[in-house]
Coordinates of C-alpha atoms and ligand atoms in Angstrom, one line a residue:
Chain A
M197 CA -9.3 -20.2 39.3
G198 CA -12.0 -19.1 37.1
E199 CA -11.1 -17.5 33.6
I200 CA -11.1 -14.2 33.6
D201 CA -8.6 -14.6 36.7
E202 CA -6.4 -17.1 33.6
L203 CA -6.9 -14.3 31.5
Q204 CA -5.8 -11.3 34.2
K205 CA -2.6 -13.5 35.0
K206 CA -2.0 -13.3 30.9
A207 CA -1.8 -9.8 30.8
R208 CA 0.3 -9.7 33.9
E209 CA 2.2 -12.0 32.0
I210 CA 2.3 -9.6 28.6
R211 CA 3.4 -7.1 30.8
K212 CA 6.2 -8.0 32.8
H213 CA 7.2 -9.4 29.0
I214 CA 6.5 -5.6 27.3
I215 CA 9.1 -4.5 30.7
K216 CA 11.4 -6.7 29.7
M217 CA 11.9 -6.5 26.5
L218 CA 12.3 -2.9 26.8
G219 CA 14.7 -2.8 29.0
E220 CA 16.6 -4.9 27.1
A221 CA 15.7 -3.4 23.8
G222 CA 16.8 0.4 25.3
S223 CA 14.2 1.2 23.4
G224 CA 10.3 1.3 22.6
H225 CA 7.5 2.6 23.8
P226 CA 5.7 1.2 27.2
G227 CA 3.1 3.4 27.8
G228 CA 1.2 2.9 24.6
S229 CA 2.0 -1.3 25.1
L230 CA 0.6 -1.3 29.0
S231 CA -2.0 -0.3 28.3
A232 CA -3.8 -2.6 25.7
A233 CA -2.4 -5.7 27.4
D234 CA -5.5 -6.3 28.7
I235 CA -7.6 -6.0 25.8
V236 CA -5.2 -7.9 23.7
A237 CA -4.8 -10.9 26.5
A238 CA -8.5 -10.7 26.5
L239 CA -8.0 -11.5 22.2
Y240 CA -5.4 -14.3 22.1
F241 CA -6.7 -16.0 25.1
H242 CA -10.4 -16.2 24.5
E243 CA -11.6 -14.7 21.5
M244 CA -9.7 -16.0 18.8
R245 CA -9.4 -18.6 16.7
L246 CA -5.9 -19.5 15.8
D247 CA -3.9 -22.4 15.7
P248 CA 0.3 -21.4 15.8
D249 CA 1.1 -23.9 13.7
R250 CA -0.9 -23.0 11.1
P251 CA -0.6 -18.9 11.5
E252 CA -1.8 -18.8 7.6
W253 CA -4.8 -20.7 8.4
P254 CA -8.1 -19.7 6.3
E255 CA -10.2 -19.6 8.3
R256 CA -8.2 -18.1 11.9
D257 CA -9.2 -14.9 13.3
R258 CA -7.2 -11.8 11.9
F259 CA -6.2 -9.0 14.6
I260 CA -4.6 -5.7 13.5
L261 CA -2.7 -3.5 15.6
S262 CA -2.9 -0.4 14.5
K263 CA -1.0 1.3 16.5
G264 CA 1.8 -0.4 15.8
H265 CA 4.4 1.9 17.8
A266 CA 2.7 -0.3 20.6
A267 CA 5.0 -3.6 18.8
P268 CA 5.3 -4.9 22.6
V269 CA 2.0 -5.8 23.8
L270 CA 1.8 -7.8 20.8
Y271 CA 4.5 -9.7 20.6
A272 CA 4.6 -11.1 24.1
A273 CA 1.0 -11.9 23.7
L274 CA 2.1 -14.4 20.1
A275 CA 5.1 -15.4 22.3
E276 CA 2.9 -16.3 24.9
R277 CA 0.3 -18.5 22.2
G278 CA 2.8 -19.9 21.0
F279 CA 4.4 -18.5 17.6
F280 CA 7.1 -18.2 18.5
P281 CA 9.6 -19.6 21.5
V282 CA 9.6 -16.5 24.3
E283 CA 13.0 -16.4 24.8
E284 CA 12.8 -14.6 21.2
L285 CA 11.2 -11.8 22.8
M286 CA 14.6 -10.8 23.9
T287 CA 15.3 -9.6 20.3
L288 CA 12.8 -6.6 20.0
R289 CA 15.5 -4.1 18.2
K290 CA 17.8 -5.7 17.4
L291 CA 19.4 -5.8 14.1
G292 CA 18.5 -9.6 12.5
S293 CA 15.1 -9.7 15.1
R294 CA 11.8 -11.8 14.3
L295 CA 10.9 -9.2 15.8
Q296 CA 11.2 -5.0 14.2
G297 CA 10.6 -1.8 16.6
H298 CA 7.3 -0.9 14.1
P299 CA 5.0 -5.1 13.4
D300 CA 6.3 -6.1 10.1
M301 CA 4.3 -9.3 9.0
R302 CA 6.9 -10.0 6.4
K303 CA 9.4 -11.3 9.5
L304 CA 7.2 -12.4 11.6
P305 CA 4.4 -16.0 11.6
G306 CA 1.1 -13.9 13.4
V307 CA 1.5 -10.9 12.4
E308 CA -1.2 -10.2 10.3
M309 CA -0.6 -6.4 8.7
S310 CA 2.8 -4.6 9.2
T311 CA 2.1 -1.5 10.8
G312 CA 3.5 1.7 12.2
S313 CA 2.7 4.5 9.9
L314 CA -0.2 5.4 12.3
G315 CA -3.7 5.2 10.7
Q316 CA -3.6 2.9 8.2
G317 CA -5.3 0.0 10.0
L318 CA -8.5 0.7 9.5
S319 CA -8.7 0.1 6.1
A320 CA -6.8 -2.7 5.5
A321 CA -8.6 -4.4 8.7
N322 CA -11.5 -3.7 6.2
G323 CA -10.0 -5.5 3.2
M324 CA -10.3 -8.7 5.1
A325 CA -13.3 -8.2 5.4
L326 CA -14.7 -7.9 2.9
A327 CA -12.6 -11.0 2.5
G328 CA -14.7 -13.3 4.1
R329 CA -17.3 -12.0 3.4
L330 CA -16.5 -13.0 -0.4
D331 CA -14.9 -16.3 0.3
E332 CA -17.6 -17.1 2.7
R333 CA -15.9 -17.4 6.5
N334 CA -16.9 -16.6 8.8
Y335 CA -13.3 -15.6 10.6
R336 CA -13.8 -12.7 12.5
V337 CA -11.6 -9.1 12.3
Y338 CA -9.8 -7.2 15.3
V339 CA -8.1 -4.2 14.7
M340 CA -7.3 -1.6 17.9
L341 CA -6.1 1.3 17.5
G342 CA -4.7 5.1 19.0
D343 CA -7.0 8.1 20.5
G344 CA -3.5 9.9 19.1
E345 CA -3.9 7.6 15.8
L346 CA -7.5 8.9 15.2
D347 CA -6.2 12.2 14.3
E348 CA -5.2 10.4 11.6
G349 CA -7.9 12.3 7.7
M350 CA -8.0 8.0 6.7
V351 CA -8.4 6.7 10.1
W352 CA -12.4 8.4 9.0
E353 CA -11.9 7.1 5.3
A354 CA -12.1 3.1 6.5
A355 CA -14.9 5.0 9.6
M356 CA -17.5 6.1 6.1
A357 CA -16.3 2.7 4.2
A358 CA -16.4 -0.1 7.1
A359 CA -19.9 1.3 7.7
H360 CA -20.8 0.9 4.4
Y361 CA -19.6 -1.7 3.6
K362 CA -21.5 -3.4 6.6
L363 CA -18.8 -4.6 7.5
D364 CA -20.8 -7.0 10.7
N365 CA -17.4 -9.0 11.0
L366 CA -15.5 -6.5 12.6
A367 CA -14.7 -5.1 15.6
A368 CA -12.7 -2.6 16.5
F369 CA -11.2 -0.8 19.4
V370 CA -9.3 2.6 20.3
D371 CA -7.8 2.5 23.2
H372 CA -8.8 5.3 25.0
N373 CA -6.0 5.8 27.1
G374 CA -5.8 10.0 27.2
F375 CA -2.1 11.6 25.5
Q376 CA -0.7 11.0 22.1
I377 CA 3.0 12.1 22.3
D378 CA 3.2 15.7 22.2
G379 CA 0.8 15.7 25.3
P380 CA -3.0 14.7 26.0
I381 CA -5.3 15.2 24.2
A382 CA -7.6 16.9 25.2
E383 CA -4.2 19.7 24.7
V384 CA -2.7 18.7 21.5
M385 CA -5.5 17.6 18.9
S386 CA -8.9 16.3 20.8
P387 CA -10.4 14.0 19.0
E388 CA -14.0 13.5 21.4
P389 CA -17.4 13.5 21.3
V390 CA -15.0 10.1 20.3
S391 CA -18.1 8.0 20.8
D392 CA -20.3 10.1 18.8
K393 CA -18.3 10.2 15.9
W394 CA -18.0 6.6 15.4
R395 CA -21.9 5.8 15.7
A396 CA -22.0 9.3 13.4
F397 CA -20.4 6.9 10.7
G398 CA -22.2 4.4 11.2
W399 CA -21.0 2.1 13.5
H400 CA -22.2 -0.5 17.1
V401 CA -20.3 1.7 20.0
I402 CA -19.4 0.4 23.3
N403 CA -18.1 2.0 26.0
I404 CA -16.2 0.1 28.7
N405 CA -13.4 0.2 30.9
G406 CA -10.8 -1.6 28.9
H407 CA -9.4 -2.6 32.3
D408 CA -11.5 -4.8 32.8
I409 CA -11.7 -8.9 31.7
G410 CA -15.2 -9.1 32.4
Q411 CA -16.7 -5.6 30.8
I412 CA -14.0 -6.1 27.4
L413 CA -15.2 -10.2 27.0
G414 CA -19.1 -9.2 27.4
A415 CA -18.6 -6.5 24.8
L416 CA -16.8 -9.2 22.0
A417 CA -19.0 -10.9 23.4
E418 CA -22.2 -8.5 22.2
A419 CA -20.1 -7.4 18.9
K420 CA -20.3 -10.9 17.6
N421 CA -24.2 -10.1 17.9
I422 CA -24.4 -6.5 15.8
K423 CA -25.5 -7.6 12.6
G424 CA -25.6 -4.8 9.3
K425 CA -22.8 -2.3 11.1
P426 CA -18.7 -3.5 13.1
T427 CA -18.7 -2.3 15.9
M428 CA -16.3 0.1 18.4
I429 CA -15.4 -0.9 21.8
V430 CA -14.5 2.8 22.9
A431 CA -11.6 1.6 25.7
E432 CA -10.9 3.7 29.0
T433 CA -8.0 3.2 29.4
I434 CA -4.7 4.5 31.0
K435 CA -1.9 4.9 29.3
G436 CA 1.3 3.3 31.3
K437 CA -1.0 1.3 33.4
G438 CA 0.3 -1.5 35.6
V439 CA 3.4 0.5 36.8
S440 CA 2.4 3.4 38.9
F441 CA 5.2 5.7 38.0
M442 CA 4.7 5.0 34.5
E443 CA 0.8 5.9 34.6
N444 CA -0.3 9.0 33.3
Q445 CA 2.9 10.4 32.5
V446 CA 3.7 11.4 29.3
G447 CA 6.9 10.9 28.6
W448 CA 6.9 7.2 28.8
H449 CA 4.7 7.5 25.5
G450 CA 7.9 6.1 23.9
V451 CA 11.2 5.4 26.3
A452 CA 12.3 2.9 27.4
P453 CA 13.0 1.5 31.5
K454 CA 17.0 2.0 32.9
P455 CA 17.9 -1.6 34.3
D456 CA 16.7 -0.2 37.6
E457 CA 13.6 1.4 37.0
V458 CA 13.0 -2.3 35.6
Q459 CA 13.5 -3.7 38.2
R460 CA 11.0 -1.3 39.9
A461 CA 8.8 -2.3 37.9
L462 CA 8.8 -5.4 37.8
A463 CA 8.4 -5.5 41.5
E464 CA 5.1 -3.9 40.6
L465 CA 4.0 -6.4 38.8
G466 CA 3.8 -9.3 40.8
Chain B
M146 CA -1.2 2.5 -37.4
S147 CA -4.5 4.0 -38.4
K148 CA -6.3 2.0 -35.3
K149 CA -6.4 4.2 -32.4
I150 CA -7.2 3.6 -29.0
A151 CA -6.5 4.7 -25.1
T152 CA -4.5 2.8 -22.8
R153 CA -7.2 2.8 -20.1
E154 CA -10.0 1.7 -23.0
A155 CA -8.1 -1.9 -23.0
Y156 CA -6.6 -1.4 -19.2
G157 CA -10.6 -1.8 -18.6
E158 CA -11.6 -4.1 -21.2
A159 CA -8.3 -6.7 -20.1
L160 CA -9.7 -5.8 -16.1
L161 CA -12.8 -8.0 -17.0
Q162 CA -11.5 -10.6 -19.4
L163 CA -9.0 -11.5 -16.1
G164 CA -12.2 -11.2 -13.2
R165 CA -14.0 -14.0 -16.5
E166 CA -11.4 -16.0 -15.5
N167 CA -10.4 -16.0 -12.1
P168 CA -12.0 -15.1 -9.2
D169 CA -9.7 -13.8 -7.1
I170 CA -9.4 -10.7 -9.4
V171 CA -11.3 -7.7 -7.5
A172 CA -11.0 -4.4 -8.0
L173 CA -11.1 -0.9 -7.1
D174 CA -12.3 2.9 -7.5
A175 CA -11.9 5.8 -6.1
D176 CA -15.3 7.3 -7.9
L177 CA -13.7 7.8 -11.4
A178 CA -15.0 3.6 -12.5
K179 CA -16.0 5.2 -16.0
S180 CA -13.0 7.5 -16.0
T181 CA -10.7 4.2 -15.6
K182 CA -12.7 1.9 -17.0
S183 CA -13.0 -0.1 -14.0
Y184 CA -16.7 0.8 -14.7
D185 CA -17.5 -2.0 -16.4
F186 CA -16.1 -4.9 -14.4
G187 CA -17.8 -3.2 -12.0
K188 CA -21.4 -3.8 -13.5
T189 CA -20.4 -7.8 -15.1
F190 CA -19.1 -9.1 -11.3
P191 CA -21.1 -5.8 -8.8
E192 CA -20.0 -8.5 -5.6
R193 CA -16.6 -8.1 -6.6
F194 CA -16.1 -4.2 -7.0
F195 CA -16.0 -1.5 -4.3
D196 CA -16.1 1.8 -4.8
M197 CA -14.3 3.7 -2.2
G198 CA -15.6 6.8 -3.5
V199 CA -13.0 9.6 -3.3
A200 CA -10.6 8.4 -0.8
E201 CA -8.0 6.5 -3.1
Q202 CA -6.3 5.8 0.3
N203 CA -8.2 4.4 2.1
M204 CA -8.7 2.3 -0.9
I205 CA -5.1 0.9 -1.5
G206 CA -4.9 0.7 2.5
T207 CA -8.3 -1.7 1.8
A208 CA -7.0 -3.6 -1.3
A209 CA -3.5 -3.8 1.3
G210 CA -6.2 -6.2 3.2
L211 CA -7.7 -7.9 1.0
A212 CA -4.4 -8.6 -1.1
A213 CA -3.4 -10.5 3.0
A214 CA -6.6 -12.9 2.7
G215 CA -5.6 -13.6 -0.4
K216 CA -7.2 -12.1 -3.2
I217 CA -6.1 -9.6 -6.2
P218 CA -7.3 -6.1 -5.4
F219 CA -6.4 -3.7 -8.7
C220 CA -6.7 -1.2 -6.9
S221 CA -8.1 2.5 -10.1
S222 CA -7.6 5.3 -10.2
F223 CA -6.0 8.7 -11.4
A224 CA -2.8 8.2 -11.4
I225 CA -1.8 11.2 -10.0
F226 CA -4.4 10.7 -6.9
A227 CA -3.7 6.5 -7.0
S228 CA 0.8 7.4 -7.0
G229 CA 0.4 11.3 -4.9
R230 CA -2.4 11.3 -2.3
A231 CA -1.6 7.5 -1.8
F232 CA 2.1 7.7 -1.9
E233 CA 2.6 6.2 1.5
Q234 CA 0.1 3.8 1.5
V235 CA 1.7 2.8 -1.0
R236 CA 4.3 2.8 0.4
N237 CA 4.0 1.1 3.5
S238 CA 0.7 -1.0 3.5
V239 CA 1.6 -2.6 -0.9
A240 CA 5.2 -1.8 -1.3
Y241 CA 7.1 -2.8 1.6
T242 CA 4.0 -5.4 3.4
R243 CA 4.6 -7.2 -0.4
L244 CA 1.2 -7.8 -0.7
N245 CA 0.0 -8.5 -4.1
V246 CA -1.7 -4.8 -4.9
K247 CA -2.1 -3.6 -8.9
I248 CA -2.7 -0.2 -9.2
G249 CA -4.5 1.0 -12.5
A250 CA -2.9 4.7 -12.9
S251 CA -5.3 6.6 -15.4
H252 CA -4.3 9.7 -17.1
A253 CA -1.2 10.2 -16.4
G254 CA 1.0 12.6 -17.6
I255 CA 0.0 15.6 -19.1
T256 CA -1.9 14.2 -22.4
V257 CA -4.5 13.9 -19.4
G258 CA -5.6 17.6 -21.0
E259 CA -8.0 20.5 -20.4
D260 CA -7.7 19.1 -16.9
G261 CA -5.2 20.9 -16.4
G262 CA -1.6 20.8 -14.2
S263 CA -3.6 19.6 -11.5
H264 CA -4.1 16.6 -13.0
A265 CA -1.4 16.4 -14.9
S266 CA 1.0 13.7 -13.0
V267 CA 5.1 14.5 -14.3
E268 CA 6.2 12.2 -11.2
D269 CA 4.6 9.1 -11.1
I270 CA 6.9 7.3 -12.5
A271 CA 9.5 8.0 -10.4
I272 CA 8.0 8.1 -7.1
M273 CA 6.8 4.5 -8.1
R274 CA 9.6 3.5 -8.8
V275 CA 12.0 4.1 -6.5
L276 CA 9.7 2.0 -3.5
P277 CA 11.7 -2.1 -3.5
N278 CA 9.3 -4.7 -4.4
M279 CA 7.7 -2.6 -7.2
T280 CA 6.6 -3.2 -10.8
V281 CA 6.5 -0.3 -13.2
F282 CA 4.9 -1.1 -16.4
V283 CA 4.4 1.8 -18.5
P284 CA 2.4 0.1 -21.9
A285 CA 2.9 1.8 -25.6
D286 CA -0.3 0.5 -26.9
A287 CA -4.2 -1.1 -26.6
V288 CA -1.9 -4.4 -27.1
E289 CA 1.1 -3.7 -24.6
T290 CA -1.6 -3.0 -21.6
V291 CA -4.3 -5.6 -22.2
G292 CA -0.1 -7.5 -21.5
A293 CA 0.5 -6.0 -18.7
V294 CA -2.2 -6.4 -17.4
R295 CA -2.6 -10.1 -17.7
A296 CA 1.2 -10.0 -16.8
A297 CA 0.0 -7.4 -13.7
A298 CA -1.7 -10.2 -11.7
A299 CA 0.4 -13.4 -12.6
I300 CA 3.1 -11.2 -10.5
D301 CA 3.1 -12.4 -6.8
G302 CA 3.7 -8.4 -5.7
P303 CA 2.5 -5.0 -5.8
V304 CA 2.5 -3.0 -10.0
Y305 CA 1.4 0.1 -10.6
I306 CA 0.2 0.1 -14.2
R307 CA 0.7 3.8 -16.0
L308 CA -2.0 4.0 -18.5
G309 CA -3.2 7.5 -20.2
R310 CA -6.6 9.5 -21.3
S311 CA -6.4 10.1 -24.9
A312 CA -6.3 7.4 -27.7
V313 CA -3.4 5.8 -29.1
P314 CA -2.1 4.1 -32.2
V315 CA -1.9 0.5 -32.2
L316 CA 1.8 -0.1 -32.7
H317 CA 1.8 -4.0 -32.1
K318 CA 0.4 -6.5 -33.5
E319 CA -2.3 -9.3 -31.9
G320 CA -0.8 -12.1 -30.6
F321 CA 2.6 -9.6 -29.1
Q322 CA 4.5 -11.4 -26.3
F323 CA 4.8 -9.0 -23.0
E324 CA 7.4 -10.2 -21.3
P325 CA 7.9 -8.0 -17.9
G326 CA 11.3 -6.5 -18.2
K327 CA 12.5 -7.2 -21.6
A328 CA 12.6 -4.7 -23.3
V329 CA 11.3 -5.4 -27.2
V330 CA 13.0 -3.5 -30.2
L331 CA 11.5 -1.5 -32.2
R332 CA 13.6 -0.9 -35.4
E333 CA 17.6 -1.8 -35.2
G334 CA 19.1 1.3 -34.9
K335 CA 23.4 2.4 -36.5
D336 CA 23.6 6.1 -35.9
A337 CA 22.1 7.1 -32.3
T338 CA 19.1 4.6 -30.9
I339 CA 15.6 6.0 -29.1
V340 CA 14.6 4.3 -25.4
A341 CA 10.9 5.0 -25.0
T342 CA 8.1 4.6 -22.5
G343 CA 4.1 4.8 -23.4
I344 CA 2.9 7.2 -25.6
M345 CA 6.3 8.1 -26.6
V346 CA 7.3 4.9 -28.5
A347 CA 4.7 5.7 -31.5
A348 CA 6.4 9.6 -32.2
A349 CA 9.5 8.1 -31.9
L350 CA 9.0 5.3 -34.0
E351 CA 7.0 7.7 -36.7
A352 CA 10.7 10.6 -35.7
A353 CA 13.3 7.2 -36.8
E354 CA 10.8 7.0 -40.4
Q355 CA 11.2 10.6 -41.0
L356 CA 15.2 10.4 -39.7
E357 CA 15.5 7.3 -42.5
S358 CA 14.5 9.6 -45.1
K359 CA 18.0 11.4 -44.2
G360 CA 19.9 8.6 -44.2
I361 CA 19.8 8.4 -41.1
R362 CA 19.1 5.5 -39.4
I363 CA 17.5 5.1 -36.0
G364 CA 16.6 2.8 -33.2
V365 CA 13.6 2.4 -31.4
L366 CA 13.8 0.7 -28.3
D367 CA 10.1 0.1 -26.4
V368 CA 10.6 -0.1 -22.4
H369 CA 7.4 -1.3 -21.0
T370 CA 8.4 -2.8 -18.2
I371 CA 10.6 1.0 -15.8
K372 CA 10.7 -1.8 -12.9
P373 CA 12.9 -4.3 -13.4
I374 CA 15.0 -2.2 -16.4
D375 CA 15.8 -4.0 -18.4
V376 CA 19.5 -2.9 -18.5
E377 CA 21.1 -5.6 -21.4
A378 CA 19.3 -3.8 -23.6
I379 CA 19.8 -1.3 -23.3
V380 CA 23.4 -1.7 -22.6
N381 CA 23.1 -3.1 -26.4
A382 CA 21.7 -0.2 -28.2
A383 CA 24.1 1.5 -26.4
R384 CA 26.8 0.0 -27.4
K385 CA 25.9 -0.8 -31.0
T386 CA 24.2 3.0 -31.7
G387 CA 26.6 5.3 -29.4
A388 CA 24.3 7.3 -29.0
V389 CA 20.6 7.6 -27.1
V390 CA 18.4 10.2 -26.7
T391 CA 15.7 9.3 -24.5
A392 CA 10.6 9.8 -24.8
E393 CA 8.2 10.3 -22.0
E394 CA 5.5 11.3 -20.5
H395 CA 7.4 12.7 -18.0
S396 CA 9.3 15.0 -16.4
I397 CA 12.7 14.1 -17.9
I398 CA 13.8 13.9 -13.7
G399 CA 13.9 10.3 -11.8
G400 CA 11.0 8.9 -14.8
L401 CA 12.9 6.6 -17.8
G402 CA 15.5 10.1 -18.5
G403 CA 16.6 8.8 -14.6
A404 CA 16.7 5.0 -14.8
V405 CA 18.8 5.0 -18.1
A406 CA 21.0 8.5 -17.0
E407 CA 22.3 5.8 -14.5
V408 CA 22.0 2.3 -15.8
L409 CA 24.2 3.8 -19.1
A410 CA 26.4 5.9 -16.3
E411 CA 27.3 2.4 -14.2
H412 CA 27.6 0.6 -17.6
C413 CA 27.8 2.3 -20.9
P414 CA 28.2 6.0 -20.8
I415 CA 28.1 7.6 -24.4
P416 CA 25.6 10.2 -24.9
L417 CA 22.0 11.2 -23.5
K418 CA 20.0 13.5 -24.5
R419 CA 16.4 13.1 -22.0
V420 CA 13.2 14.1 -23.7
G421 CA 9.9 14.6 -21.7
I422 CA 8.6 17.3 -20.4
P423 CA 10.4 19.5 -18.1
D424 CA 11.1 20.0 -14.6
Q425 CA 7.6 21.4 -14.4
F426 CA 4.1 21.3 -14.2
G427 CA 0.9 20.4 -16.9
E428 CA -1.0 23.3 -17.6
S429 CA -4.6 23.4 -19.8
G430 CA -4.6 22.6 -23.3
A431 CA -5.5 20.3 -26.2
P432 CA -2.9 17.0 -25.8
A433 CA -1.5 17.7 -29.4
E434 CA -0.9 21.6 -27.6
L435 CA 1.2 20.4 -24.8
L436 CA 2.9 17.7 -26.7
E437 CA 4.3 21.1 -28.9
K438 CA 5.1 23.3 -25.8
N439 CA 7.0 20.9 -23.8
G440 CA 9.1 19.7 -27.2
M441 CA 7.7 16.2 -26.6
T442 CA 7.3 15.4 -30.9
P443 CA 8.6 14.1 -33.6
R444 CA 10.0 16.7 -34.8
H445 CA 12.0 17.4 -31.0
L446 CA 13.3 14.0 -30.9
I447 CA 14.7 14.7 -33.5
A448 CA 15.9 17.8 -33.5
A449 CA 17.6 15.7 -30.5
I450 CA 18.6 13.4 -32.6
E451 CA 20.5 15.6 -35.0
E452 CA 22.2 17.3 -31.8
I453 CA 23.2 14.1 -29.8
I454 CA 25.0 12.7 -32.9
T455 CA 27.5 15.3 -33.1
K456 CA 28.2 14.6 -29.5
K457 CA 29.1 11.3 -30.3
G458 CA 33.3 10.8 -30.1
Ligands
TPP731 C1 1.9 8.5 10.2 C2 2.6 9.0 11.7 N1 2.7 10.0 12.3 C3 3.1 9.6 13.2 C4 4.3 8.8 13.6 C5 4.8 8.9 15.3 N2 3.4 8.7 16.6 C6 3.6 7.4 17.0 S1 3.4 6.9 18.1 C7 2.7 9.2 17.8 C8 1.1 9.3 19.6 C9 -0.4 8.2 18.9 O1 -0.6 8.5 19.8 P1 -1.9 7.0 19.9 O2 -2.1 7.0 19.1 O3 -3.1 7.3 21.4 O4 -0.7 6.0 21.3 P2 -0.8 5.5 22.9 O5 -0.7 6.6 23.2 O6 -1.9 4.3 22.9 O7 0.3 4.7 22.2 C10 2.9 9.1 17.1 C11 2.7 10.9 16.9 C12 3.8 7.4 13.0 N3 4.3 6.6 14.1 N4 3.3 7.1 12.3

């Protein structure tokens, strides 16, 4: 089996974990977790230099899930990568769990930054990228934002700063699934034209299909070769991807599947 | 008491000195480096200084990332913007994460003066001290400021240091030991205690001296650490003197007065009077005029003492 097949398989495993975790938790955010699964799989199982036995290893690459409500996709990847037992995924959102409703860096190894309040992740990523440069370490910093999250003014403060400080050790993704909570981004508060905006802010912009592993890997490779500016990978995705009855349904932003829906979803994911 | 230095000046010098001693110290500013006094650090260590432009939220968020990667960032801005504009970044990216970020908040209170109410933070102590994991220092003079900056660097976690624009008397001698969380008994009293913080410590000392000549013995407790508050020192002073006046350059709601009221109500309920900015915003004027108008001079403290002494049981 080729690497792309392997990564597709990982992404499928991650999607199945997402459905099971959310079903067990009874609350949480499936739509934006599923849309990000292929990118997160590519990062954790191809791209990033990590050592699950040494989560604090100073040379590790960092990933910040700025759209922290998609925590299940991060937790599933961390568990599959060996940061904690896969069984622990079933404790999501329960009292005493290390798997908080939104990622908590003080509770769970592998979580680089606590997120959940939208708009803050890129700034933290910039700080890590600046520190890496000061310390002459060659780790890379990755961050994922939602397209609705782009409404936050702070994102654009950080966009300006990353280009100003020429943070070429940083690459960001926009999970461009077209939806936020109150509806399609085009109707609620359009951030378009997304790619032009990042380009205008001084970023190198790559447009990909965010469910095509080959394109994701290609973009990550290209980002590494860009010098003197940060890279934004605008990934076209489908909210709820992989579960037919969730795809492009705004109602599945923040509602957990019921037991029968879990079964249907798992059957589809195979 | 002849020499006068603004606490922001002392902050800038202390930060520079820390930078010389520890290569992990980095500084960020939001286009106010000449006012907050982080400028000299920036000139001396340009590679470790990041001007973030007029973008306080991103400054705090970036500092969180720097701290997560092992740096000790000092973020400087005006108190109103560091605590207000960036409140939720301080709350979620710094306090909730317990990251090692220091906030040097200058131009606090009404002595910001002519810039007026939009710039005079009357609420920053309240909104910083309510945050779990946050340490809050309000130094009274240049010597305490140096101590506070050094203590902040030594603490592993978020620290808010409140600084003033205007020159204030140097109260402490060189060699004064700043102990985080330990209030300083500047004067032993018998009849009442002024519990003061920041620039109001000097006013408290002056009031106590004047009352001494009338035969009234007033203690002065200098609370440079608002959080964690020194419960023991406050309760001791309260037990000994039976009445407390608080003095701060902050709203009487939620700041030192609020913190002392909480301590006394639970541990030693005695008559308490809060002197500070009444529940209102600042306005333009010379600092001395504003202190007068808001009822925050030694004369006002004396009136508060004379009033509260009559309420003692
Ligand atoms: C500062 C802030 N405001 C509001 C929310 C509530 N909220 C959670 S998700 C969301 C919509 C996010 O949309 P998007 O970034 O497109 O995420 P995705 O569609 O990928 O899930 C909102 C408003 C929040 N978490 N943080």
